[in-house]
Short mmCIF file of C-alpha atoms in Angstrom, two decimals:
data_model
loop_
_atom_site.label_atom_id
_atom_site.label_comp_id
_atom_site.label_asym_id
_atom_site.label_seq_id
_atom_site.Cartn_x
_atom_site.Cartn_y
_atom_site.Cartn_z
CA UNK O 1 0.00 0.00 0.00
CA UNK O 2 2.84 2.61 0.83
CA UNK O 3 4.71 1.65 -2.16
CA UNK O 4 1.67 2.46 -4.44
CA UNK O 5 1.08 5.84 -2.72
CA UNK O 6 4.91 6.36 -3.18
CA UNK O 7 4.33 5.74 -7.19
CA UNK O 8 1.07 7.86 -7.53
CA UNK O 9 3.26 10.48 -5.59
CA UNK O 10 6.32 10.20 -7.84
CA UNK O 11 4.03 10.31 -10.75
CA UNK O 12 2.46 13.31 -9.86
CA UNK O 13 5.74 15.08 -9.31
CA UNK O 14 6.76 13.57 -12.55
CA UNK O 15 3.89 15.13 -14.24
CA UNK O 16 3.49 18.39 -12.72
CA UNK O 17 7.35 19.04 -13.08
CA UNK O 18 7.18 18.02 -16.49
CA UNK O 19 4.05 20.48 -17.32
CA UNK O 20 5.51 23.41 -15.15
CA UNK O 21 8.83 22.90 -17.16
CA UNK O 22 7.35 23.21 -20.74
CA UNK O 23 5.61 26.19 -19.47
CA UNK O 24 8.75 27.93 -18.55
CA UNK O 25 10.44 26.76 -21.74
CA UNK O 26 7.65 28.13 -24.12
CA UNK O 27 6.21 31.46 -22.41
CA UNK O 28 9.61 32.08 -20.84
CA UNK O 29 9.41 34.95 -17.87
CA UNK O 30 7.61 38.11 -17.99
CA UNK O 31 10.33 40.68 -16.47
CA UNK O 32 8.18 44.17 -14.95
CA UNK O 33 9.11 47.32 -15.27
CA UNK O 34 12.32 47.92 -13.50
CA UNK O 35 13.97 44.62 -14.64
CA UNK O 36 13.01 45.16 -18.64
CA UNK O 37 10.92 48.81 -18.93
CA UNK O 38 7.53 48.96 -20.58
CA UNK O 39 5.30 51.70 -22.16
CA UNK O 40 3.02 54.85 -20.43
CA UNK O 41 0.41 56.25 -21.98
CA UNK O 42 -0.85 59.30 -20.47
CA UNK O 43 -4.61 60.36 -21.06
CA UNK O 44 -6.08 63.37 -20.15
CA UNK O 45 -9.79 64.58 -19.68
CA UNK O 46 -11.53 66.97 -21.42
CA UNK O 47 -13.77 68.79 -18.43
CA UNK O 48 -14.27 71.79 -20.23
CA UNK O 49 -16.19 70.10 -23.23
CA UNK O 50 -17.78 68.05 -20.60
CA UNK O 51 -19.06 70.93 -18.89
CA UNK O 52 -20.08 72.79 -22.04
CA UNK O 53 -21.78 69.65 -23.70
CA UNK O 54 -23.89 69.43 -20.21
CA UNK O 55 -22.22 66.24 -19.26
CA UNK O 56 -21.23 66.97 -15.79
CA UNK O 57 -21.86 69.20 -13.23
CA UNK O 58 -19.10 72.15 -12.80
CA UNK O 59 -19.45 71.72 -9.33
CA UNK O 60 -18.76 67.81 -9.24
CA UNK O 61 -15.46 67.74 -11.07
CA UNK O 62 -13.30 66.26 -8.35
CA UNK O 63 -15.59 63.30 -8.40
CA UNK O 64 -16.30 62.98 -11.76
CA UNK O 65 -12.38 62.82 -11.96
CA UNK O 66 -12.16 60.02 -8.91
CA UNK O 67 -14.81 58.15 -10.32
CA UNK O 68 -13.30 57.97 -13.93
CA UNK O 69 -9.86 56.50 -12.39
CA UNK O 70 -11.71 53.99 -10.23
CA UNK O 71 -13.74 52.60 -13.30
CA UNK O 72 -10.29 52.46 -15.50
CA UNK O 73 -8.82 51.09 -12.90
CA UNK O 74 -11.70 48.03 -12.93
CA UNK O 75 -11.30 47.87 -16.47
CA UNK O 76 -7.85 46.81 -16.70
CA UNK O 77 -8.00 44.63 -13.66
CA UNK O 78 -10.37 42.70 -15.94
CA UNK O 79 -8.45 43.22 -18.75
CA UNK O 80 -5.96 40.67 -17.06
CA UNK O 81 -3.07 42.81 -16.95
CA UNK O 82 -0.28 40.92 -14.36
CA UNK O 83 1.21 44.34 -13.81
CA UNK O 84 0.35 47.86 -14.45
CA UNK O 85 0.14 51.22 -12.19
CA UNK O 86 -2.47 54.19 -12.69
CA UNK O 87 -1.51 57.56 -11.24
CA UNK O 88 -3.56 60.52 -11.19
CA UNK O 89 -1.71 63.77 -11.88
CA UNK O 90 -2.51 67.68 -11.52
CA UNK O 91 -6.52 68.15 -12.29
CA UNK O 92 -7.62 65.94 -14.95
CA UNK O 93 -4.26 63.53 -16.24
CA UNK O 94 -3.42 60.34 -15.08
CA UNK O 95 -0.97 57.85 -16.20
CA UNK O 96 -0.79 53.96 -17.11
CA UNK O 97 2.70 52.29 -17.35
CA UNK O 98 2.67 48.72 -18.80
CA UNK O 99 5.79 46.33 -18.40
CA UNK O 100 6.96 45.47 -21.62
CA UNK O 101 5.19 41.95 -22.27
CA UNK O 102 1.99 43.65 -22.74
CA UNK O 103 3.31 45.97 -25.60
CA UNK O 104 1.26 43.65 -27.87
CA UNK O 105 -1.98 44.70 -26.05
CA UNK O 106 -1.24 48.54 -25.98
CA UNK O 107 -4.46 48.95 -29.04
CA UNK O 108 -6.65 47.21 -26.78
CA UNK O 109 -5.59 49.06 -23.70
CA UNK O 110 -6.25 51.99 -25.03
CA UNK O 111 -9.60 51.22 -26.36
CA UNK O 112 -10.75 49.77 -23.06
CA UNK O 113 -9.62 53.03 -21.55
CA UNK O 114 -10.96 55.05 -23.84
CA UNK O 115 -14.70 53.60 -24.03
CA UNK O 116 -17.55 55.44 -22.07
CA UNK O 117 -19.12 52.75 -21.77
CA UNK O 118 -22.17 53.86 -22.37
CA UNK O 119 -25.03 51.35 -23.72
CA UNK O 120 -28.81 52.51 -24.36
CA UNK O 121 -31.31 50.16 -26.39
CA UNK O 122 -34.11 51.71 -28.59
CA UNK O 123 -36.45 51.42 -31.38
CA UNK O 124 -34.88 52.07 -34.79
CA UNK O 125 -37.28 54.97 -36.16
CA UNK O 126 -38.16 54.37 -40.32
CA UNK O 127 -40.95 54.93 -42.14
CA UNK O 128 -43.40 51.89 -42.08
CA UNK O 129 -42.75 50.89 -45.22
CA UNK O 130 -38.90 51.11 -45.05
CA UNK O 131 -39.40 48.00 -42.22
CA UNK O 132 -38.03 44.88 -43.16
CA UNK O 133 -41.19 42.37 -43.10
CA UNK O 134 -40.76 40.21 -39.95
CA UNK O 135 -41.08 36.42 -40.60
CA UNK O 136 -44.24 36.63 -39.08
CA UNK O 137 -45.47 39.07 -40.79
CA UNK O 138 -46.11 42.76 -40.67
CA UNK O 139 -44.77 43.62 -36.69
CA UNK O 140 -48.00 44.27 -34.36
CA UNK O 141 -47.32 47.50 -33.31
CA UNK O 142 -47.33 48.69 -37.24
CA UNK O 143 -50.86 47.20 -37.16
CA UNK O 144 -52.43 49.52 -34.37
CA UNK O 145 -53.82 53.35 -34.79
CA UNK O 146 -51.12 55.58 -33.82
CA UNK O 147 -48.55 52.63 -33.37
CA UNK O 148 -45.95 53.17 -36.08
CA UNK O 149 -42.58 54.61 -34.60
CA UNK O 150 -42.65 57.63 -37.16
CA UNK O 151 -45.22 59.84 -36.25
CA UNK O 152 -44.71 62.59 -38.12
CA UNK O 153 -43.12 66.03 -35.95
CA UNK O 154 -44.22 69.85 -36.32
CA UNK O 155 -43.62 70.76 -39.64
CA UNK O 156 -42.47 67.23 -40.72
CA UNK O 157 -45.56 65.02 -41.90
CA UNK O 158 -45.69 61.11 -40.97
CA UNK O 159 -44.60 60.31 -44.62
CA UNK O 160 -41.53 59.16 -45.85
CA UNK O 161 -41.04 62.46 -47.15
CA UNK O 162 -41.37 64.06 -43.74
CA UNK O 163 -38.97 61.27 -42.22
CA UNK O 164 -36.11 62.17 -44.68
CA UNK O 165 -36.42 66.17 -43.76
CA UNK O 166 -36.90 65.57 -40.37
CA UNK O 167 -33.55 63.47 -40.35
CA UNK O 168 -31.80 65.64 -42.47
CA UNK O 169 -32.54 68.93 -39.89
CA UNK O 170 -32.07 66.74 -37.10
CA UNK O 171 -28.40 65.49 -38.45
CA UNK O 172 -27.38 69.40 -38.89
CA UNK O 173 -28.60 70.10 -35.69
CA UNK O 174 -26.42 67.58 -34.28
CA UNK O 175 -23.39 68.52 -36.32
CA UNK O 176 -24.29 72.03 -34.95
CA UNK O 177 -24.10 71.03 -31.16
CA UNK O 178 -20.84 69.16 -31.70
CA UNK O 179 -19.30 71.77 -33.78
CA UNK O 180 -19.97 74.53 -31.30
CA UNK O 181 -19.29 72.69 -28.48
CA UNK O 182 -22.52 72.42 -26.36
CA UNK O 183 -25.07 69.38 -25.40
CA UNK O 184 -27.27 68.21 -28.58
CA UNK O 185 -30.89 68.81 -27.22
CA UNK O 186 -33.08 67.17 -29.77
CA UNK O 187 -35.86 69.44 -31.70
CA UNK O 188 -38.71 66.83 -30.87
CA UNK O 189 -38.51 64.64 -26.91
CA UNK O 190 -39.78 61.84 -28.98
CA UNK O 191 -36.48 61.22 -31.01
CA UNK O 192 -32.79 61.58 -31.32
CA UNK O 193 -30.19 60.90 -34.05
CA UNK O 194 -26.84 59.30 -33.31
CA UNK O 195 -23.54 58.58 -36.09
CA UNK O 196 -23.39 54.64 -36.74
CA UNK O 197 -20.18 53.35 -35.94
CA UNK O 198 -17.38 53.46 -38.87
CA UNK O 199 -18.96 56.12 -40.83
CA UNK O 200 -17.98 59.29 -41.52
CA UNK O 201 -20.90 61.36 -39.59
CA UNK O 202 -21.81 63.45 -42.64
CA UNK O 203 -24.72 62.54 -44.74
CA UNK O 204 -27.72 61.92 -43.02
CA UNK O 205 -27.00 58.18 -44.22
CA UNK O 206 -24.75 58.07 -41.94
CA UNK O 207 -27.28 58.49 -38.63
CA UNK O 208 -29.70 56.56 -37.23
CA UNK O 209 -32.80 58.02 -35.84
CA UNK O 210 -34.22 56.22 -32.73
CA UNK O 211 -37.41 56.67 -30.14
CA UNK O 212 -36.68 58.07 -26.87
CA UNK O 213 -39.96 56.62 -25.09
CA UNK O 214 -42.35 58.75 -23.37
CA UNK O 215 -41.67 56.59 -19.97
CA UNK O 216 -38.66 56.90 -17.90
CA UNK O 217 -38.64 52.77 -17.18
CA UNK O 218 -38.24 51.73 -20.79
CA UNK O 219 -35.20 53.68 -21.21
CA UNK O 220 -32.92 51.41 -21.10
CA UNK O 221 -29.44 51.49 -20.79
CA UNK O 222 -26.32 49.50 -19.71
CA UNK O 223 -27.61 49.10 -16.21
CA UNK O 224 -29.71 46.45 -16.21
CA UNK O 225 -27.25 44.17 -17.31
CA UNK O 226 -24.91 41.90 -15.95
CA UNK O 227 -22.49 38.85 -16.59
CA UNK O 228 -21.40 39.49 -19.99
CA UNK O 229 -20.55 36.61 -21.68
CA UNK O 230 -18.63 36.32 -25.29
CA UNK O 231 -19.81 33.50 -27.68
CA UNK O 232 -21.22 32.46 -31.73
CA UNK O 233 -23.87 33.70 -33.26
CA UNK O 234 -25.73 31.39 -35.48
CA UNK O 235 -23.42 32.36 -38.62
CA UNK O 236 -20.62 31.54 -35.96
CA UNK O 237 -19.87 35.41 -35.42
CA UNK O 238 -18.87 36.36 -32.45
CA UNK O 239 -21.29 38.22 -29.96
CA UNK O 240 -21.99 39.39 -26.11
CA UNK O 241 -24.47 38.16 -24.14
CA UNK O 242 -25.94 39.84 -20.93
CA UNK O 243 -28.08 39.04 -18.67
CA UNK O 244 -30.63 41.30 -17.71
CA UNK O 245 -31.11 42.47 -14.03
CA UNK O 246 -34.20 40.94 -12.25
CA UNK O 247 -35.59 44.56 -11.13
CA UNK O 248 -35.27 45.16 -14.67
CA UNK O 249 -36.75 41.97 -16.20
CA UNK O 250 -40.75 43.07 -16.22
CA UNK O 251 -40.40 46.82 -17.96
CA UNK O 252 -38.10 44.85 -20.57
CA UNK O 253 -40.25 42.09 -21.07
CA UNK O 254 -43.15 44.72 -21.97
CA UNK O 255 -40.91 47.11 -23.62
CA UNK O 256 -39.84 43.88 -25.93
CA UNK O 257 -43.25 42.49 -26.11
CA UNK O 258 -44.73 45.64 -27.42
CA UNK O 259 -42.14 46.02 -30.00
CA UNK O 260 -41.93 42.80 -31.71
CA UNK O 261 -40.85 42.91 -35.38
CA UNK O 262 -39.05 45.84 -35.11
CA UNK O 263 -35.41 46.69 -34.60
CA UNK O 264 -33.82 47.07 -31.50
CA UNK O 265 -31.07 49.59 -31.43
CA UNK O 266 -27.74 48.69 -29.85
CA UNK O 267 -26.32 52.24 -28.87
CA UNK O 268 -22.48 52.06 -27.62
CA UNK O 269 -20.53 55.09 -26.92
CA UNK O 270 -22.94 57.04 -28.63
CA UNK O 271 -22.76 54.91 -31.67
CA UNK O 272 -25.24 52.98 -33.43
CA UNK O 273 -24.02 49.71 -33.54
CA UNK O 274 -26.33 47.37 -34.88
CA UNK O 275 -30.46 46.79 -35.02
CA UNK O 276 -31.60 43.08 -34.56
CA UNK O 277 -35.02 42.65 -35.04
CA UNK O 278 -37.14 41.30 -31.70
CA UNK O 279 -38.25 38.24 -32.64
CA UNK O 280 -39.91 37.82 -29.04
CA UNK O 281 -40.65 39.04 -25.73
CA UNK O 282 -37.16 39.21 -24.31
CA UNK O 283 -36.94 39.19 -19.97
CA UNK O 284 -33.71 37.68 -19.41
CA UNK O 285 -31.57 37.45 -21.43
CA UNK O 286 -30.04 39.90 -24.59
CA UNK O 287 -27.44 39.43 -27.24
CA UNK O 288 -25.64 41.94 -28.26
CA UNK O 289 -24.34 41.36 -32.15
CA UNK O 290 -21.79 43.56 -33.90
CA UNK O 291 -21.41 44.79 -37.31
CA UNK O 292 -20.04 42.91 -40.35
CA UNK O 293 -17.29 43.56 -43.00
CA UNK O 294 -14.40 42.65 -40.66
CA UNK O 295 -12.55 39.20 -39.41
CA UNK O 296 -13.90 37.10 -37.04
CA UNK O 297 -10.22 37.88 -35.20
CA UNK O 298 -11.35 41.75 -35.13
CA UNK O 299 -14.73 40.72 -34.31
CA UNK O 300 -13.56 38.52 -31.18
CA UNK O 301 -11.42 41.42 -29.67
CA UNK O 302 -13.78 44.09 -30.39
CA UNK O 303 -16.60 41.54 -28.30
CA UNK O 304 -14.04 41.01 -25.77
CA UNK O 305 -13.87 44.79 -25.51
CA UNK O 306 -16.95 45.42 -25.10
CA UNK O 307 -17.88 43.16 -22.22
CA UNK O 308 -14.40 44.23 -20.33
CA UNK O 309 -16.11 47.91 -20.72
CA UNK O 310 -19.65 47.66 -20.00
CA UNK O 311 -19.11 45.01 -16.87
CA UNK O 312 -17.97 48.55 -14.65
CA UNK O 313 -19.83 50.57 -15.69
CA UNK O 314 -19.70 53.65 -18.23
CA UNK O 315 -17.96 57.15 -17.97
CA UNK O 316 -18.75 60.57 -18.15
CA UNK O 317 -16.22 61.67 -19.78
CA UNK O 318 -14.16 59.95 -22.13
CA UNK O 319 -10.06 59.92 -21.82
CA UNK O 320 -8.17 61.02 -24.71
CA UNK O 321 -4.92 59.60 -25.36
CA UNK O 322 -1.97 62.20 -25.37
CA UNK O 323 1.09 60.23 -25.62
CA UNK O 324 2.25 56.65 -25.47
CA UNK O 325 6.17 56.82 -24.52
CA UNK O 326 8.15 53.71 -24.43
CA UNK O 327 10.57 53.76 -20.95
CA UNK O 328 13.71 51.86 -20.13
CA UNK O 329 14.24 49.32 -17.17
CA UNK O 330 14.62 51.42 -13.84
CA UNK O 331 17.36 48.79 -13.17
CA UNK O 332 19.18 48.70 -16.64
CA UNK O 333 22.53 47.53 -18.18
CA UNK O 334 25.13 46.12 -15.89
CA UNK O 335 22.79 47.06 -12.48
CA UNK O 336 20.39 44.18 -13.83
CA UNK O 337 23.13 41.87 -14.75
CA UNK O 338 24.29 42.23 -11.74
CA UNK O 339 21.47 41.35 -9.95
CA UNK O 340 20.59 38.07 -12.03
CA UNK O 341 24.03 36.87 -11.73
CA UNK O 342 23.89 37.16 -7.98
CA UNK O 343 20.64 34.71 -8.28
CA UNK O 344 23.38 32.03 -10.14
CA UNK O 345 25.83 32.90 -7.64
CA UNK O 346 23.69 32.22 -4.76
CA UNK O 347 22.57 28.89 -6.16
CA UNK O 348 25.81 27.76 -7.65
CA UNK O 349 27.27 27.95 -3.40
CA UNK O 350 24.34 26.38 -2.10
CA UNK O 351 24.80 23.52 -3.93
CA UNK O 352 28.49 23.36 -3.61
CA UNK O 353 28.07 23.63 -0.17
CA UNK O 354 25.56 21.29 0.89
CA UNK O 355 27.45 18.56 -1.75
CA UNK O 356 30.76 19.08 0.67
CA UNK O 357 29.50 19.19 3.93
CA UNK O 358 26.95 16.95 3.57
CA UNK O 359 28.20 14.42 0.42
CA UNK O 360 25.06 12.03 -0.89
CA UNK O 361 22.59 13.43 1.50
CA UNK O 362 23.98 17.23 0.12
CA UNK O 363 23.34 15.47 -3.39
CA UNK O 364 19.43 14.64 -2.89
CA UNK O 365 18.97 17.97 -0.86
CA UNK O 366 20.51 19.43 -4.17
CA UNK O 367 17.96 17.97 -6.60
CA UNK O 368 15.25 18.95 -4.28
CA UNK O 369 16.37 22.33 -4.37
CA UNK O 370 17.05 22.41 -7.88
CA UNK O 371 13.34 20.75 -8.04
CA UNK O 372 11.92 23.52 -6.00
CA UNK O 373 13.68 26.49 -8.80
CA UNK O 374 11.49 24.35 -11.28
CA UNK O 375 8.46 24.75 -10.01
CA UNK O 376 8.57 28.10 -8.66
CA UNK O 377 9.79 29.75 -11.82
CA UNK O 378 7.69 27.12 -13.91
CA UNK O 379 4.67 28.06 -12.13
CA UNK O 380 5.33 32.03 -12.83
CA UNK O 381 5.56 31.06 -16.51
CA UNK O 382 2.17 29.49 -15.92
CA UNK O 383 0.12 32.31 -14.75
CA UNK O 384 2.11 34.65 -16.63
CA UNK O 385 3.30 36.57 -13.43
CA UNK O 386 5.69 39.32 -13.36
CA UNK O 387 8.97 39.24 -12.37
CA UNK O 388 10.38 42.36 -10.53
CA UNK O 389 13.55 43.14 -8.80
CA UNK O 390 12.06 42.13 -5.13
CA UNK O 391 10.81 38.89 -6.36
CA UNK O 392 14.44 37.88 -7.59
CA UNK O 393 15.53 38.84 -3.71
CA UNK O 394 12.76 36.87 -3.08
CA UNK O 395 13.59 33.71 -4.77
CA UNK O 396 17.44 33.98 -3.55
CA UNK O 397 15.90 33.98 0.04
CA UNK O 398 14.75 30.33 -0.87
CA UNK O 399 17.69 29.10 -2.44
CA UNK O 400 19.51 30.30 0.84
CA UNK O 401 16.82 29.00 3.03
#
């Protein structure tokens, strides 16, 4: 019995040493910062603009400042980053350095960092003829008096003549607003126009007009949501799924229920993403697809994105990248040579020693020792830790121990 449990045991060391091993041979050792340098970017944030555009309260910008770092700061813990610092500097600047393995990951840094965040869902507003027939026909709500999203606005008539005016003065009046710096306040409560995502933002084309509903419960935006979840569509493109809050679940059943057959607006950052028709009363659950044209690579990272962003929650202001500047190791040239040759040093004398003084007992302590420098640096290689200066004194502590 003993011998058996000394087999499985030798097996299992066998195994794990052998796994740990071709870990550290293929992903090597991540070095941080002061060992091998990495990249800052420094963002800054426009509170003026903010201000102007009615986004925040003058007297609030402290916290709207605070609260900005704090949700950056949960986006990039999510973003899986083994080492990275955030520092807030004078009023509204703050800093991210990077060690250098993450240089790769610098374009989806910044776009995590750089995403408000902010998600709304609406009805797509057309025409009723300009409505893609739903498989089940023409879409209920098109069906009842006074039911079609378009209904007309003062001076515009509920045609499709009056739709393409109103959208046209709507456009310039958002074009207006952003050109002169102040808050787009829409000419009729009832709608709003926003740019869809990869266009231009010039022709009218390239807006979307959407319902703002009368009630404040069906507006609904990225806060009745929770554990995002990237997977395939049917054609096997990738997409988000959310769950939807259960103090939400009733309004969106209804809001869904009475809009079936139309398209649901997915609004991100203040883009128009994408407009899946409602096929049915949605409560629980909502999938968030993405636009075509790119590869499914692009379209992975850019769903990955979005549920790192959204899971915090959205900002008020949105960063702007000033410079990315690529820094040298704090402990560079012969400094850091130094200090990884003291590591050899160290080991190379404990082994010589314990071989002379105490011979074939020295020689299995050796091994075990040796053993232990496996798994310890196999297992960093694992989890793709950082290595930093203190965690070489570190490991020199338990070759000496």
């Amino acid at each position: 019995m003993e011998q058996t449990n000394l087999k499985s045991r030798s097996v299992l060391i066998i195994v794990v040493t052998a796994l740990l091993l071709a870990a550290l041979m293929h992903w090597g050792i991540r070095l941080g910062q002061d060992l091998e340098g990495g990249t800052t970017l420094r963002f800054s944030l426009d509170l003026d603009r903010a201000e102007a555009t009615g986004r925040i309260d003058p007297a609030n910008r402290e916290r709207v400042v605070a609260d900005t770092i704090k949700v950056i700061e949960e986006r990039i813990n999510k973003f899986g980053l083994a080492e990275f610092s955030l520092t807030p500097f004078g009023e509204d600047k703050f800093e991210i350095s990077l060690p250098a393995g993450t240089v790769g990951d610098v374009v989806s840094i910044v776009g995590v960092v750089t995403a408000l965040g902010d998600l709304k869902f609406r009805v797509t507003v057309r025409p009723d003829a300009r409505y893609s027939m739903w498989e089940d026909g023409t879409p209920p709500r098109l069906l009842e008096r006074g039911g079609s999203p378009w209904q007309g606005s003062p001076g515009f008539p509920a045609t499709a003549e009056g739709y393409s005016s109103f959208l046209e003065a709507e456009v310039k009046r958002w074009k207006d607003a952003r050109d002169t710096v102040t808050a787009y306040v829409p000419s009729d409560p009832r709608y709003f126009v926003v740019p869809r995502t990869g266009r231009d933002a010039g022709a009218p084309e390239d807006f979307a007009l959407l319902e703002e509903p009368a009630e404040e419960k069906f507006r609904f935006d990225g806060r009745i949501l929770s554990d995002p979840v990237v997977g395939e569509g049917d054609a096997g493109r990738p997409e988000v799924y959310y769950n939807v809050k259960l103090d939400y679940q009733n309004a969106f059943g209804e809001w869904t229920g009475a809009n079936v057959g139309l398209p649901m607006a997915i609004v991100l950052n203040e883009e128009f993403y994408s407009d899946p028709t409602i096929q049915s009363k949605l409560t629980d659950r909502v999938r968030i697809t993405l636009g075509s044209g790119r590869s499914r690579k692009e379209m992975r990272a850019e769903a990955e994105q979005i549920a790192t962003v959204l899971q915090p929650g959205s900002l008020t202001v949105r960063p702007k990248l000033e410079s990315r500047t690529k820094i040298g190791a704090k402990l560079a040239g012969e400094a850091r040579s130094r200090g990884i040759l003291a590591v050899y040093v160290a080991f190379g004398l404990v082994l010589v020693f314990m071989v002379v003084f105490y011979h074939k007992t020295g020689v299995v302590a050796d091994f075990a020792l040796f053993l232990n420098v496996i798994l310890l640096l196999g297992t960093l290689a694992f989890f793709k830790a950082v290595l930093t200066l203190p965690g070489i004194a570190g490991i020199v502590l338990t070759l000496g121990m």
